C-alpha positions as a Markdown table, in Angstrom:
| # | Residue | x | y | z |
|---|---|---|---|---|
| 1 | Unk | 143.5 | -78.7 | 8.2 |
| 2 | Unk | 140.3 | -80.3 | 6.9 |
| 3 | Unk | 137.3 | -80.5 | 9.1 |
| 4 | Unk | 136.0 | -84.0 | 9.9 |
| 5 | Unk | 132.6 | -85.6 | 10.6 |
| 6 | Unk | 131.9 | -88.3 | 13.0 |
| 7 | Unk | 128.8 | -90.5 | 12.6 |
| 8 | Unk | 127.7 | -92.7 | 15.4 |
| 9 | Unk | 127.1 | -96.3 | 14.4 |
| 10 | Unk | 124.1 | -96.8 | 16.7 |
| 11 | Unk | 120.4 | -96.0 | 15.8 |
| 12 | Unk | 120.6 | -92.5 | 17.0 |
| 13 | Unk | 122.4 | -91.4 | 13.8 |
| 14 | Unk | 124.2 | -88.6 | 15.6 |
| 15 | Unk | 126.6 | -86.4 | 13.6 |
| 16 | Unk | 129.5 | -84.4 | 15.0 |
| 17 | Unk | 131.6 | -81.8 | 13.2 |
| 18 | Unk | 135.3 | -81.8 | 14.3 |
| 19 | Unk | 136.6 | -78.3 | 13.6 |
| 20 | Unk | 140.1 | -78.8 | 15.1 |
| 21 | Unk | 141.7 | -82.2 | 14.6 |
| 22 | Unk | 144.6 | -81.1 | 17.0 |
| 23 | Unk | 142.3 | -81.6 | 20.0 |
| 24 | Unk | 140.6 | -84.6 | 21.5 |
| 25 | Unk | 136.9 | -84.7 | 20.7 |
| 26 | Unk | 134.4 | -85.1 | 23.5 |
| 27 | Unk | 130.7 | -86.1 | 23.0 |
| 28 | Unk | 127.9 | -87.8 | 24.9 |
| 29 | Unk | 129.3 | -91.0 | 23.5 |
| 30 | Unk | 132.8 | -90.6 | 24.9 |
| 31 | Unk | 136.2 | -89.3 | 23.9 |
| 32 | Unk | 138.0 | -89.8 | 20.6 |
| 33 | Unk | 141.7 | -89.0 | 20.7 |
| 34 | Unk | 143.2 | -86.4 | 18.4 |
| 35 | Unk | 146.0 | -88.8 | 17.3 |
| 36 | Unk | 143.3 | -91.4 | 16.2 |
| 37 | Unk | 141.4 | -88.7 | 14.3 |
| 38 | Unk | 144.5 | -87.4 | 12.5 |
| 39 | Unk | 145.7 | -90.8 | 11.3 |
| 40 | Unk | 142.3 | -92.0 | 10.2 |
| 41 | Unk | 141.0 | -92.2 | 6.6 |
| 42 | Unk | 137.4 | -91.6 | 5.4 |
| 43 | Unk | 135.3 | -94.6 | 6.2 |
| 44 | Unk | 137.5 | -95.8 | 9.1 |
| 45 | Unk | 135.8 | -96.8 | 12.4 |
| 46 | Unk | 137.0 | -95.1 | 15.5 |
| 47 | Unk | 136.1 | -96.3 | 19.0 |
| 48 | Unk | 135.6 | -93.9 | 22.0 |
| 49 | Unk | 136.8 | -94.5 | 25.5 |
| 50 | Unk | 133.4 | -95.9 | 26.4 |
| 51 | Unk | 133.4 | -98.3 | 23.4 |
| 52 | Unk | 131.0 | -96.3 | 21.2 |
| 53 | Unk | 131.9 | -96.7 | 17.5 |
| 54 | Unk | 132.0 | -93.9 | 15.0 |
| 55 | Unk | 132.6 | -93.6 | 11.3 |
| 56 | Unk | 134.8 | -90.8 | 10.2 |
| 57 | Unk | 134.4 | -88.8 | 7.0 |
| 58 | Unk | 135.8 | -85.6 | 5.5 |
| 59 | Unk | 133.4 | -82.8 | 6.2 |
| 60 | Unk | 131.5 | -81.6 | 3.1 |
| 61 | Unk | 130.0 | -78.2 | 2.5 |
| 62 | Unk | 126.6 | -79.0 | 4.0 |
| 63 | Unk | 128.2 | -80.6 | 7.1 |
| 64 | Unk | 129.8 | -77.2 | 7.8 |
| 65 | Unk | 126.8 | -75.2 | 6.6 |
| 66 | Unk | 124.6 | -76.8 | 9.3 |
| 67 | Unk | 127.0 | -75.3 | 11.9 |
| 68 | Unk | 126.9 | -71.6 | 10.8 |
| 69 | Unk | 126.0 | -69.0 | 13.3 |
| 70 | Unk | 122.3 | -68.1 | 13.5 |
| 71 | Unk | 120.7 | -64.8 | 14.2 |
| 72 | Unk | 117.6 | -63.9 | 12.2 |
| 73 | Unk | 115.7 | -66.8 | 10.7 |
| 74 | Unk | 117.3 | -68.2 | 7.5 |
| 75 | Unk | 115.6 | -69.4 | 4.4 |
| 76 | Unk | 115.2 | -73.2 | 4.7 |
| 77 | Unk | 117.0 | -75.5 | 2.2 |
| 78 | Unk | 113.6 | -76.7 | 0.8 |
| 79 | Unk | 113.1 | -73.1 | -0.5 |
| 80 | Unk | 116.7 | -72.5 | -1.5 |
| 81 | Unk | 116.5 | -75.6 | -3.7 |
| 82 | Unk | 113.6 | -74.1 | -5.7 |
| 83 | Unk | 115.5 | -70.8 | -6.0 |
| 84 | Unk | 118.4 | -72.6 | -7.5 |
| 85 | Unk | 116.5 | -74.9 | -9.9 |
| 86 | Unk | 113.9 | -72.3 | -11.0 |
| 87 | Unk | 116.5 | -69.7 | -11.9 |
| 88 | Unk | 119.2 | -72.1 | -13.3 |
| 89 | Unk | 122.0 | -70.3 | -11.5 |
| 90 | Unk | 125.4 | -72.0 | -11.7 |
| 91 | Unk | 129.2 | -71.5 | -11.4 |
| 92 | Unk | 129.1 | -68.7 | -14.0 |
| 93 | Unk | 126.3 | -66.7 | -12.4 |
| 94 | Unk | 126.6 | -63.3 | -10.8 |
| 95 | Unk | 123.8 | -62.9 | -8.2 |
| 96 | Unk | 122.6 | -60.4 | -5.7 |
| 97 | Unk | 120.5 | -60.7 | -2.6 |
| 98 | Unk | 118.8 | -58.1 | -0.5 |
| 99 | Unk | 118.3 | -59.0 | 3.2 |
| 100 | Unk | 121.2 | -61.2 | 4.0 |
| 101 | Unk | 119.9 | -62.0 | 7.5 |
| 102 | Unk | 122.1 | -64.8 | 9.0 |
| 103 | Unk | 123.6 | -65.6 | 5.5 |
| 104 | Unk | 121.9 | -69.0 | 4.9 |
| 105 | Unk | 121.1 | -68.2 | 1.3 |
| 106 | Unk | 124.2 | -66.1 | 1.0 |
| 107 | Unk | 126.4 | -69.1 | 1.8 |
| 108 | Unk | 124.7 | -71.5 | -0.6 |
| 109 | Unk | 124.9 | -68.9 | -3.4 |
| 110 | Unk | 128.5 | -68.3 | -2.6 |
| 111 | Unk | 129.2 | -72.1 | -2.8 |
| 112 | Unk | 127.4 | -72.4 | -6.2 |
| 113 | Unk | 127.9 | -69.1 | -8.1 |
| 114 | Unk | 130.8 | -67.0 | -9.5 |
| 115 | Unk | 130.0 | -63.9 | -7.5 |
| 116 | Unk | 127.5 | -62.8 | -4.8 |
| 117 | Unk | 126.6 | -59.3 | -3.7 |
| 118 | Unk | 124.8 | -59.3 | -0.4 |
| 119 | Unk | 122.9 | -56.1 | 0.7 |
| 120 | Unk | 121.6 | -55.3 | 4.1 |
| 121 | Unk | 120.9 | -52.2 | 6.2 |
| 122 | Unk | 121.8 | -53.7 | 9.5 |
| 123 | Unk | 125.4 | -53.9 | 10.8 |
| 124 | Unk | 124.6 | -56.7 | 13.3 |
| 125 | Unk | 123.2 | -58.9 | 10.6 |
| 126 | Unk | 126.1 | -58.3 | 8.3 |
| 127 | Unk | 128.6 | -59.2 | 11.1 |
| 128 | Unk | 126.9 | -62.6 | 11.3 |
| 129 | Unk | 127.1 | -63.1 | 7.5 |
| 130 | Unk | 130.8 | -62.2 | 7.5 |
| 131 | Unk | 131.6 | -64.7 | 10.2 |
| 132 | Unk | 129.7 | -67.4 | 8.3 |
| 133 | Unk | 131.3 | -66.8 | 5.0 |
| 134 | Unk | 134.7 | -66.8 | 6.7 |
| 135 | Unk | 133.9 | -70.1 | 8.5 |
| 136 | Unk | 132.9 | -71.7 | 5.2 |
| 137 | Unk | 136.0 | -70.3 | 3.4 |
| 138 | Unk | 133.9 | -68.4 | 0.8 |
| 139 | Unk | 136.0 | -65.7 | -1.1 |
| 140 | Unk | 133.4 | -64.6 | -3.7 |
| 141 | Unk | 130.9 | -62.9 | -1.5 |
| 142 | Unk | 130.8 | -59.1 | -1.3 |
| 143 | Unk | 129.0 | -57.7 | 1.7 |
| 144 | Unk | 127.4 | -54.3 | 1.0 |
| 145 | Unk | 125.8 | -51.9 | 3.4 |
| 146 | Unk | 122.8 | -50.1 | 2.0 |
| 147 | Unk | 119.1 | -50.1 | 1.0 |
| 148 | Unk | 118.3 | -51.7 | -2.4 |
| 149 | Unk | 115.1 | -49.6 | -2.3 |
| 150 | Unk | 117.4 | -46.6 | -3.0 |
| 151 | Unk | 120.3 | -47.8 | -5.1 |
| 152 | Unk | 122.0 | -50.8 | -6.6 |
| 153 | Unk | 125.4 | -50.1 | -8.3 |
| 154 | Unk | 125.9 | -53.5 | -9.9 |
| 155 | Unk | 124.7 | -54.2 | -13.5 |
| 156 | Unk | 124.1 | -57.2 | -15.7 |
| 157 | Unk | 123.1 | -59.4 | -12.7 |
| 158 | Unk | 121.8 | -62.9 | -13.5 |
| 159 | Unk | 119.5 | -63.3 | -10.5 |
| 160 | Unk | 118.3 | -61.1 | -7.6 |
| 161 | Unk | 116.8 | -62.5 | -4.5 |
| 162 | Unk | 114.6 | -60.2 | -2.4 |
| 163 | Unk | 114.0 | -61.1 | 1.3 |
| 164 | Unk | 112.8 | -57.8 | 2.6 |
| 165 | Unk | 109.6 | -56.3 | 4.0 |
| 166 | Unk | 108.4 | -54.3 | 1.0 |
| 167 | Unk | 110.2 | -55.8 | -2.1 |
| 168 | Unk | 108.0 | -53.9 | -4.6 |
| 169 | Unk | 109.8 | -50.7 | -3.5 |
| 170 | Unk | 112.9 | -52.1 | -5.1 |
| 171 | Unk | 111.4 | -52.8 | -8.5 |
| 172 | Unk | 113.1 | -49.8 | -10.3 |
| 173 | Unk | 116.5 | -50.3 | -8.8 |
| 174 | Unk | 116.3 | -54.1 | -9.5 |
| 175 | Unk | 115.2 | -53.5 | -13.0 |
| 176 | Unk | 118.3 | -51.4 | -13.6 |
| 177 | Unk | 120.6 | -54.0 | -12.1 |
| 178 | Unk | 119.2 | -57.1 | -13.7 |
| 179 | Unk | 120.2 | -58.2 | -17.2 |
| 180 | Unk | 117.5 | -59.0 | -19.8 |
| 181 | Unk | 116.6 | -62.6 | -19.3 |
| 182 | Unk | 117.6 | -62.5 | -15.6 |
| 183 | Unk | 115.4 | -63.6 | -12.7 |
| 184 | Unk | 113.9 | -62.0 | -9.6 |
| 185 | Unk | 113.0 | -64.2 | -6.7 |
| 186 | Unk | 110.8 | -62.6 | -4.0 |
| 187 | Unk | 110.6 | -64.4 | -0.6 |
| 188 | Unk | 107.9 | -63.2 | 1.8 |
| 189 | Unk | 106.3 | -64.7 | 4.9 |
| 190 | Unk | 102.8 | -63.5 | 4.2 |
| 191 | Unk | 100.5 | -63.8 | 1.2 |
| 192 | Unk | 99.6 | -60.1 | 1.4 |
| 193 | Unk | 103.2 | -59.1 | 0.9 |
| 194 | Unk | 103.4 | -61.6 | -2.0 |
| 195 | Unk | 100.3 | -60.2 | -3.7 |
| 196 | Unk | 101.6 | -56.6 | -3.4 |
| 197 | Unk | 104.9 | -57.7 | -5.0 |
| 198 | Unk | 103.2 | -59.5 | -7.9 |
| 199 | Unk | 100.6 | -56.7 | -8.5 |
| 200 | Unk | 103.3 | -54.0 | -8.5 |
| 201 | Unk | 105.7 | -55.6 | -11.0 |
| 202 | Unk | 106.3 | -53.5 | -14.1 |
| 203 | Unk | 105.4 | -54.6 | -17.7 |
| 204 | Unk | 108.8 | -55.8 | -18.7 |
| 205 | Unk | 108.7 | -58.6 | -16.1 |
| 206 | Unk | 106.9 | -61.9 | -16.5 |
| 207 | Unk | 105.4 | -63.5 | -13.4 |
| 208 | Unk | 106.4 | -67.1 | -13.7 |
| 209 | Unk | 104.8 | -68.6 | -10.6 |
| 210 | Unk | 104.2 | -68.1 | -6.9 |
| 211 | Unk | 104.7 | -71.2 | -4.7 |
| 212 | Unk | 104.8 | -72.4 | -1.2 |
| 213 | Unk | 106.8 | -75.6 | -0.3 |
| 214 | Unk | 105.7 | -77.8 | 2.5 |
| 215 | Unk | 108.2 | -80.5 | 3.6 |
| 216 | Unk | 107.2 | -83.6 | 5.6 |
| 217 | Unk | 110.0 | -85.8 | 6.8 |
| 218 | Unk | 109.3 | -89.5 | 7.5 |
| 219 | Unk | 110.6 | -91.7 | 10.3 |
| 220 | Unk | 111.7 | -95.1 | 9.1 |
| 221 | Unk | 112.8 | -97.5 | 11.9 |
| 222 | Unk | 112.2 | -101.1 | 11.1 |
| 223 | Unk | 108.4 | -101.4 | 10.6 |
| 224 | Unk | 107.8 | -98.1 | 12.4 |
| 225 | Unk | 107.1 | -96.0 | 9.3 |
| 226 | Unk | 105.3 | -92.7 | 9.7 |
| 227 | Unk | 105.6 | -88.9 | 9.3 |
| 228 | Unk | 107.6 | -87.3 | 12.0 |
| 229 | Unk | 105.6 | -85.4 | 14.6 |
| 230 | Unk | 107.5 | -82.2 | 14.0 |
| 231 | Unk | 108.1 | -81.0 | 10.5 |
| 232 | Unk | 108.7 | -77.8 | 8.5 |
| 233 | Unk | 105.4 | -76.3 | 7.6 |
| 234 | Unk | 105.0 | -72.8 | 6.2 |
| 235 | Unk | 108.2 | -70.8 | 5.9 |
| 236 | Unk | 107.6 | -68.3 | 3.1 |
| 237 | Unk | 106.1 | -67.7 | -0.3 |
| 238 | Unk | 108.4 | -67.7 | -3.3 |
| 239 | Unk | 107.5 | -65.6 | -6.4 |
| 240 | Unk | 109.6 | -65.9 | -9.5 |
| 241 | Unk | 109.8 | -63.3 | -12.3 |
| 242 | Unk | 111.9 | -63.0 | -15.5 |
| 243 | Unk | 113.0 | -59.8 | -17.1 |
| 244 | Unk | 111.9 | -59.7 | -20.8 |
| 245 | Unk | 113.1 | -56.3 | -21.9 |
């Protein structure tokens, strides 16, 4: 069955993911019967037992993505967006990541790309990634146990993302795996790690840029228009490189 999304029609803008349409759905705004959910079409208005109105839609990829299991911190969407646009990855791309964590980037790459190889040294993290790719129905992600500091078996990779403590230790193995013209993206929480990565890159890589993205969301309610009190500040530094030879 397809998952569904319920949006409240009040000013709270609450969103609820319905994973199983065979069951009644309970929320703080009341109960929606399974029979009403199953016979509804996208855009229909459903009314709960306490007279709260919901709009029902088919769940899209991001609706499901926001419900993935979390363990270690994931790379925020603001940073993932830059990884995608700066490297130009697409449905024909074969990509590799080191440091799968909870699989946030893994899942986005799996949704967009032809094939994804996800390396990690920790079994507990890889179990979370496996559950998340299964939940999202991704069939093109290969989970691999191992250290990319030591060995990468794949070749002719279009883009490699490094989210690990000492990414400069993987330069030689990454160089062997990446095709000429391919991209490396290094994601580090501190500027010292970032500087060490940039300063240790070998001659056949061009350092394109290092950036930090700060996102500030605004609250717009009638004439109450201001930045939200809580936002996403620093998450990590992104360094982009391209293999020239």
